[in-house]
Short mmCIF file of C-alpha atoms in Angstrom, two decimals:
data_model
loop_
_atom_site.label_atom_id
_atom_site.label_comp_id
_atom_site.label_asym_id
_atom_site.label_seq_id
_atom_site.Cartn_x
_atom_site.Cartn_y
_atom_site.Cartn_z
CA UNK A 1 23.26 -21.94 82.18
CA UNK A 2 19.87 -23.05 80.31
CA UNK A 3 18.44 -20.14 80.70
CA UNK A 4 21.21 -17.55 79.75
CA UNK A 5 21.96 -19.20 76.23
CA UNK A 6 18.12 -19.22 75.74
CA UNK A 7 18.11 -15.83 76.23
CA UNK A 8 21.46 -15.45 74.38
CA UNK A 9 19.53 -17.22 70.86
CA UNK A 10 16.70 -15.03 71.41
CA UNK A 11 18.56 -11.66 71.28
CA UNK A 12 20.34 -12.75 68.26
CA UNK A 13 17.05 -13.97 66.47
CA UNK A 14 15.59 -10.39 67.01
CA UNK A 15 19.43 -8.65 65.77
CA UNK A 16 19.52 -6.93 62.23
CA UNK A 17 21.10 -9.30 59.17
CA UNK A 18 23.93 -7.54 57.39
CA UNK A 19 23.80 -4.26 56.16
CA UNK A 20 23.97 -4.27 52.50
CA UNK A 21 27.37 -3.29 51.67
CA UNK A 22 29.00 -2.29 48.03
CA UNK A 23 28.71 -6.02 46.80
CA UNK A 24 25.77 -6.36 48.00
CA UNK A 25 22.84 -4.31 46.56
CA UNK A 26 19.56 -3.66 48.57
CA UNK A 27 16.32 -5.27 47.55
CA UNK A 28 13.99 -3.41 46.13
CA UNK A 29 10.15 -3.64 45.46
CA UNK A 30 9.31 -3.08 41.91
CA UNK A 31 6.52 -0.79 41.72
CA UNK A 32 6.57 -0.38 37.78
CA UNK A 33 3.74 -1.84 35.30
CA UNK A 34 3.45 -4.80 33.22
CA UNK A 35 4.87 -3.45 29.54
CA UNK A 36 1.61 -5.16 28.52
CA UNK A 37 -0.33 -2.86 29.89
CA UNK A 38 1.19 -0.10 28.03
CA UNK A 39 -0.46 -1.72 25.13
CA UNK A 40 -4.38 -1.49 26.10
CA UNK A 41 -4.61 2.28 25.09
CA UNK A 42 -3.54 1.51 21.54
CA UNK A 43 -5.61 -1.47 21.57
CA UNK A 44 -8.78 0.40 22.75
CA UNK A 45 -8.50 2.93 19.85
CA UNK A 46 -7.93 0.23 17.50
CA UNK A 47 -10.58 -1.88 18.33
CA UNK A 48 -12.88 1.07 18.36
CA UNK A 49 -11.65 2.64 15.32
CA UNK A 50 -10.61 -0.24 12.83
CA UNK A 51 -12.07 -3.90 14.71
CA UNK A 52 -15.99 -2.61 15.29
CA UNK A 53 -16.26 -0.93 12.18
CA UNK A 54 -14.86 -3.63 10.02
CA UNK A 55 -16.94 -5.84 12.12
CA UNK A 56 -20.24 -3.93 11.68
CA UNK A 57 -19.67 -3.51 7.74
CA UNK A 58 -19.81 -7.35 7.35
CA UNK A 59 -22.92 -7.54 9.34
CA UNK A 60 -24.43 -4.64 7.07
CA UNK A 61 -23.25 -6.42 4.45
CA UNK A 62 -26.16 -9.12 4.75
CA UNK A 63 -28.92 -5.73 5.85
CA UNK A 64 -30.75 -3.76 2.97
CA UNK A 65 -29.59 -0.92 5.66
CA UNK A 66 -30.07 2.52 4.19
CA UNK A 67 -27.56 4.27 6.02
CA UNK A 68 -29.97 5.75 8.63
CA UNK A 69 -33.28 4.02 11.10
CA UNK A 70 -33.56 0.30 11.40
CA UNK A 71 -32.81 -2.74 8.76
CA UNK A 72 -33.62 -6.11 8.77
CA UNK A 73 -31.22 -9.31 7.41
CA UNK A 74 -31.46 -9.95 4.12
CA UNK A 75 -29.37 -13.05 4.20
CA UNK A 76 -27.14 -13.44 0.91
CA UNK A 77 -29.70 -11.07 -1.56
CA UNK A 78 -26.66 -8.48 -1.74
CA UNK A 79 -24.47 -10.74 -3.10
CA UNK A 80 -27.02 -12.15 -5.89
CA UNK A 81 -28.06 -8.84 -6.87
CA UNK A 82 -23.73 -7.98 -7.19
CA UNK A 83 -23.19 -10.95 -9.40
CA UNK A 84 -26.47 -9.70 -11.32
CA UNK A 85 -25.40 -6.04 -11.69
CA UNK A 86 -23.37 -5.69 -14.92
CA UNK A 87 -22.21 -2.21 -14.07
CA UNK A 88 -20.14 -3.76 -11.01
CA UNK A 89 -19.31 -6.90 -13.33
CA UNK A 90 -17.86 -3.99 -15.89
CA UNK A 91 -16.13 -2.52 -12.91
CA UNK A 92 -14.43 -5.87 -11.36
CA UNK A 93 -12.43 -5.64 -15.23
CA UNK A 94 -11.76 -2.39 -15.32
CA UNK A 95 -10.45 -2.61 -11.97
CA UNK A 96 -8.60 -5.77 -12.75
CA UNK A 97 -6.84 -3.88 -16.20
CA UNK A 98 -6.09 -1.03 -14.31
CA UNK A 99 -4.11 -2.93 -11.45
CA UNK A 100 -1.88 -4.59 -14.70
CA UNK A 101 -1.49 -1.86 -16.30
CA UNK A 102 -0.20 0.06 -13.33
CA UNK A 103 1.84 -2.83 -11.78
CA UNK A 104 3.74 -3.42 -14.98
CA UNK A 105 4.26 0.49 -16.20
CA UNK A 106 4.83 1.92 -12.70
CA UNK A 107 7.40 -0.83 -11.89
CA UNK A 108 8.65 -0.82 -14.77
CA UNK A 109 9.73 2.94 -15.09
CA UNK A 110 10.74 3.04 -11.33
CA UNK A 111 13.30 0.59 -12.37
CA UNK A 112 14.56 2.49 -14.92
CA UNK A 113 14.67 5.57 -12.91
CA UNK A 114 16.49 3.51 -10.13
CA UNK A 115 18.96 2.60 -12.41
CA UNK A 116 19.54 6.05 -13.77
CA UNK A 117 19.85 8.13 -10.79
CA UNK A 118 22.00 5.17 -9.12
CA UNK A 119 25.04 6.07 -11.48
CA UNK A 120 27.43 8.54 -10.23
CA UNK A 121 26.61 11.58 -11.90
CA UNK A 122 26.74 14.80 -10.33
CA UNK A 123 22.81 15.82 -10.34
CA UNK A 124 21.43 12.47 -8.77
CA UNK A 125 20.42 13.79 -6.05
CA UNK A 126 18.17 16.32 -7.37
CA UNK A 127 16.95 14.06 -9.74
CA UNK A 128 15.95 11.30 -7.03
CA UNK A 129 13.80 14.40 -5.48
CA UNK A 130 12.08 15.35 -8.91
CA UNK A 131 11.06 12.43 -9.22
CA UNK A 132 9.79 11.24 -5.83
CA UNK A 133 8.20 14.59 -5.56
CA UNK A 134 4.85 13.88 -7.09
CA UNK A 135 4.07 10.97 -4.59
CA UNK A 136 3.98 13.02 -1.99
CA UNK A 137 0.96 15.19 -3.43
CA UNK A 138 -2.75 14.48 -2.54
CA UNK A 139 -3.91 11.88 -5.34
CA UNK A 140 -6.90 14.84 -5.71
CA UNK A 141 -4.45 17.61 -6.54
CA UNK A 142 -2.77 15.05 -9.11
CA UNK A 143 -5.83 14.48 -10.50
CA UNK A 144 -7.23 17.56 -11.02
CA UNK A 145 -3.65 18.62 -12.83
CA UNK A 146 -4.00 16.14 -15.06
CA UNK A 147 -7.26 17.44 -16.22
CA UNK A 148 -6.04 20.34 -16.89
CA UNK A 149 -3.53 18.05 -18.63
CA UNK A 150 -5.98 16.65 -20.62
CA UNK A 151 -7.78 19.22 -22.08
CA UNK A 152 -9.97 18.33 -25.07
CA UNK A 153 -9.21 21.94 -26.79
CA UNK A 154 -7.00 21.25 -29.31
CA UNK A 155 -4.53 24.41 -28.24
CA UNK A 156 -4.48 23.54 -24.54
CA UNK A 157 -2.14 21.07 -22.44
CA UNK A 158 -1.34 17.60 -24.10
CA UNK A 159 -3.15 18.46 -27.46
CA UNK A 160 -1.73 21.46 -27.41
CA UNK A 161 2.21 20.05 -27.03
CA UNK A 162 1.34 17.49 -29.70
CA UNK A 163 0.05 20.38 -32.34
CA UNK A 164 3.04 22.08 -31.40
CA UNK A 165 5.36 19.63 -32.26
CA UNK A 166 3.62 18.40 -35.78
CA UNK A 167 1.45 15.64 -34.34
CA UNK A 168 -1.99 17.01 -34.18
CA UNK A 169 -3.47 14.30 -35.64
CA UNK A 170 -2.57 11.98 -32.28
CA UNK A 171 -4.92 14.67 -30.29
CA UNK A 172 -7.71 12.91 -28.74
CA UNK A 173 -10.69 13.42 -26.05
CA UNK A 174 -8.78 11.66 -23.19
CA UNK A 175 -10.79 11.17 -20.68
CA UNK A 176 -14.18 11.99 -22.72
CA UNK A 177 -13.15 8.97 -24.78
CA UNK A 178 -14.81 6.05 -23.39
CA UNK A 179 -11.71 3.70 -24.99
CA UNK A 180 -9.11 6.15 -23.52
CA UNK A 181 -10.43 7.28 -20.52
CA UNK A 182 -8.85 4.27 -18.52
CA UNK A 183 -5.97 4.05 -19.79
CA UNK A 184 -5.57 7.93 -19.44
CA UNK A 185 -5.99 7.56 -15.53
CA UNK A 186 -3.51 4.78 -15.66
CA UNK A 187 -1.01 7.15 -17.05
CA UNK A 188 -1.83 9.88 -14.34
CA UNK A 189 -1.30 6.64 -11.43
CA UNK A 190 1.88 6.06 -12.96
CA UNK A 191 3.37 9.49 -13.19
CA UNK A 192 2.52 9.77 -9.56
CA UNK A 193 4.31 6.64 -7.68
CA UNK A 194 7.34 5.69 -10.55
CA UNK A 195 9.30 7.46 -8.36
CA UNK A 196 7.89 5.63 -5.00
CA UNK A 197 8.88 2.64 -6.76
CA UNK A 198 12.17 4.17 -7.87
CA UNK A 199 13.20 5.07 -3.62
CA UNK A 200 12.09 1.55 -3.17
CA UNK A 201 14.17 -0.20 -5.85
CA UNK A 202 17.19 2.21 -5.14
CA UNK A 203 17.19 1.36 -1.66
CA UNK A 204 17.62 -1.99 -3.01
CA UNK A 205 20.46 -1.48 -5.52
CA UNK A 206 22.54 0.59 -2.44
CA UNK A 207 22.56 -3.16 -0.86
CA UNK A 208 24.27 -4.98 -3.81
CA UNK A 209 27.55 -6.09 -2.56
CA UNK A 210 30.44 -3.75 -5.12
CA UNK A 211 32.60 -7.02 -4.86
CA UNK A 212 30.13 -8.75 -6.26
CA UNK A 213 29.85 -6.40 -9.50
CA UNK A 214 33.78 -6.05 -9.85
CA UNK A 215 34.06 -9.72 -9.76
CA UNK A 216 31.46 -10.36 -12.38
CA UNK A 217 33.15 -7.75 -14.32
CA UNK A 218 36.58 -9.67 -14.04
CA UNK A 219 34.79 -12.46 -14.66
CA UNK A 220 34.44 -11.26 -18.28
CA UNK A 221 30.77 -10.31 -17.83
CA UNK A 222 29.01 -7.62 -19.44
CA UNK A 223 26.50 -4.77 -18.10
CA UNK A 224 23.53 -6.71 -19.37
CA UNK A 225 25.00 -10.10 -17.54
CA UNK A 226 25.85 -8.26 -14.33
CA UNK A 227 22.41 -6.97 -13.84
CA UNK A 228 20.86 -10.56 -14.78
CA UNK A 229 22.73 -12.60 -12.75
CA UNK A 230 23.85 -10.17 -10.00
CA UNK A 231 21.61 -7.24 -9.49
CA UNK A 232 18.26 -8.92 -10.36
CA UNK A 233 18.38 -11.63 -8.16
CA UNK A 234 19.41 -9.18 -5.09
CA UNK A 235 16.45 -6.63 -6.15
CA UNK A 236 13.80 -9.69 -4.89
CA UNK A 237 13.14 -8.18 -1.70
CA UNK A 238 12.54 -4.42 -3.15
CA UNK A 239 10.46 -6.23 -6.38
CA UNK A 240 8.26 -7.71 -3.37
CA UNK A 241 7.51 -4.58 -1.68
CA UNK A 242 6.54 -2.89 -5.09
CA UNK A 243 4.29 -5.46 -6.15
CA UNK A 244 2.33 -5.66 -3.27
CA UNK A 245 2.19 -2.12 -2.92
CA UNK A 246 1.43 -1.63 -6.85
CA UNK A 247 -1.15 -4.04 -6.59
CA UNK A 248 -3.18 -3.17 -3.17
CA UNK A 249 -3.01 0.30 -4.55
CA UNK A 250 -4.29 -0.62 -8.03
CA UNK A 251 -7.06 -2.89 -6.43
CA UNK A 252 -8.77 0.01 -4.26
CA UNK A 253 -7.71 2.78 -6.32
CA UNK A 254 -10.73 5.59 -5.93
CA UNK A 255 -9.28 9.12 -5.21
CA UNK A 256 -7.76 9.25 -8.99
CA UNK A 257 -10.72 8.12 -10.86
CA UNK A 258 -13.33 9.68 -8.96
CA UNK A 259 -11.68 13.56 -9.30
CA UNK A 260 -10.80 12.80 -13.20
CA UNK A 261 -13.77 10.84 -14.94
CA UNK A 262 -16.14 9.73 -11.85
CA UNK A 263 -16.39 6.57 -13.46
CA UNK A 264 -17.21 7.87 -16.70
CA UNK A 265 -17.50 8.57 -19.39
CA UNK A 266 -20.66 6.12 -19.15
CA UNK A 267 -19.15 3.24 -17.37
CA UNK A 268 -15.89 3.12 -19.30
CA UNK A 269 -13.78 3.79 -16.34
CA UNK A 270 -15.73 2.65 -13.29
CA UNK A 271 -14.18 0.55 -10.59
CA UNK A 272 -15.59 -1.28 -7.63
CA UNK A 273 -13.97 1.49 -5.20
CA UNK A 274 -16.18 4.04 -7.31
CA UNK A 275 -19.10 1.95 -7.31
CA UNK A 276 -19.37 0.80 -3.92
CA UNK A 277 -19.48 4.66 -3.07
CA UNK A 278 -21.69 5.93 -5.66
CA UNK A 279 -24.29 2.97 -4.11
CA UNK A 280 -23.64 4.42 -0.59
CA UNK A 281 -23.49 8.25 -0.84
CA UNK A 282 -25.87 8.32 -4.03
CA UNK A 283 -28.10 5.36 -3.94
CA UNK A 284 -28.58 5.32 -0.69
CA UNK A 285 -27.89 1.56 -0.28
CA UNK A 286 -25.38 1.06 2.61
CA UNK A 287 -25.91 -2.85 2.59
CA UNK A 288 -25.41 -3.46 -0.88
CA UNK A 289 -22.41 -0.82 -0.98
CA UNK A 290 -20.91 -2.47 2.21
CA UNK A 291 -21.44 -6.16 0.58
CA UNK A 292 -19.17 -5.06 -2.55
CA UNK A 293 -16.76 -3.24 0.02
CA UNK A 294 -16.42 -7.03 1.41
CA UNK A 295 -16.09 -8.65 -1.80
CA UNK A 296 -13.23 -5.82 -2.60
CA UNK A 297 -11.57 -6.54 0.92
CA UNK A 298 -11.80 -10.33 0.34
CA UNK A 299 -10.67 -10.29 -3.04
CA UNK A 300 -7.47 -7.68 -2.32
CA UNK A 301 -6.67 -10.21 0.58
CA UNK A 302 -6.63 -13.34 -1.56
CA UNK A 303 -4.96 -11.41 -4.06
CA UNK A 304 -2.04 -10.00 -2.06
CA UNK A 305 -1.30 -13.67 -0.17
CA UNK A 306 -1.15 -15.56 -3.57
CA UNK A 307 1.43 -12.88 -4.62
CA UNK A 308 3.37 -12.56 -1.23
CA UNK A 309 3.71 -16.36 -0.92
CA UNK A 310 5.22 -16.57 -4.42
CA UNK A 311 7.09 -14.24 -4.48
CA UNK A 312 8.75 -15.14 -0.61
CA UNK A 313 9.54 -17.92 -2.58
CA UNK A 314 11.25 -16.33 -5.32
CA UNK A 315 13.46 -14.45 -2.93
CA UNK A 316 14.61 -17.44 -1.20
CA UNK A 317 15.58 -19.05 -4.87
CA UNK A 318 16.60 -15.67 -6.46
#
């Protein structure tokens, strides 16, 4: 009797468990990857693409590395010989004018165009694509048309429109005038991204609440009231994106000097994008060039955290 109910547990040890049925799904082995390691690819190319270089270009920062053979650590002498050059102390404020002027014109306008082409009239649409158009063009070809633009001859382009119209004596030398020349690239930066800024601050305007504007306007309040207290303070996340896009762009801007005025005429219009490149590709001087790169980086950085943390800040109170 032992025996037979010994053998009895031992068959149905070695018997199958229950199929799985309809309720009961069959286990499966996952044979699939980790998601991270879908990442690494993207991470390889970055780090060998953006993390070595940037990494390398603050060692050469403290070489007087020529750009080809060895170099040898010059410890801090880039730096002293930066804060000793007066053509990149000249640039720092030309830069720094340039990024105002920009920031306040460019925002400015693409406000105004926002506000324009966010009424209900019949050609808005086509309107909203004039006048995005130019920022999609390559800053070169802008710049290059705006010479043209600029023409010194009094019969040609700007000077020409101004004789035309009984104003020849505002003709000037744009960008041959060393007082002008700046302020004439600002001009050609503006007319290029107002209507960036414009998509930006539309997209903003399409999320103002129309209950909010009709009750204002029951309210008794005027146009001028209903974009103070209504649409303003909702515009604080577009008016953030602008900034810091107005501002990192003004900071490094390169493409639109360098095709106009190259800096010139003299020094009038040089900026530290223009003159860390004219010390690497024309000077020769790859350390120096790279140790005003770093300033540039360090100084957009600082820049654009000051200005995001107040103006987080201002959204949360707008």
């Amino acid at each position: 009797m032992t025996s037979t109910s010994s053998e009895e547990r031992a068959v149905a040890g070695k018997r199958p468990g229950p199929r799985p049925g309809p309720g009961r799904p069959a286990r499966r082995r996952d044979h699939t990857l980790p998601p991270r390691l879908f990442v690494v690819p993207a991470l390889v190319v970055y780090a060998v693409v953006v993390l070595y270089p940037s990494l390398a270009g603050v060692m050469y920062a403290f070489t007087d590395w020529s750009g080809i053979g060895g170099f040898s650590f010059t410890g801090l002498d880039n730096f002293r010989t930066l804060l000793d050059d007066d053509r990149a102390l000249e640039s720092v404020g030309n830069t720094l004018l340039l990024t105002v002027a920009v920031v306040v014109v460019q925002n400015g306008i693409g406000l105004l165009l926002a506000l324009g082409v966010h009424a209900r009239i019949r050609s808005r649409a086509v309107l909203r694509l004039i006048f995005f158009a130019p920022a999609v063009v390559s800053p070169v070809m802008v710049a290059i048309l705006w010479k043209y633009i600029y023409n010194p001859d009094n019969g040609a382009g700007l000077n020409g429109v101004l004789g035309a119209i009984g104003l020849g004596g505002l003709r000037k030398d744009w960008l041959g005038d060393p007082s002008l020349a700046l302020w004439s690239v600002a001009a050609m930066v503006v007319w290029q991204y107002a209507g960036y800024s414009m998509v930006v601050f539309l997209a903003g305007l399409q999320g103002v609440p129309a209950e909010l504007h009709e009750a204002a306007r029951i309210d008794g309040a005027g146009p001028w009231q209903r974009f103070r207290y209504v649409t303003w303070p909702l515009l604080a996340p577009a008016l953030t994106i602008n900034l810091m896009l107005s501002t990192i762009g003004g900071l490094k801007l390169f493409d639109q000097v360098y095709a106009a005025t190259n800096g010139g005429p003299g020094t009038s219009s040089e900026t530290l994008s223009t003159v860390l490149y004219k010390e690497a590709f024309v000077y020769g001087k790859f350390g120096y060039s790279t140790a005003v790169a770093l300033v540039l980086a360090l100084f957009v950085a600082a820049v654009s955290l000051v200005q995001l943390r107040y103006l987080r800040a201002r959204e949360v109170t707008a």
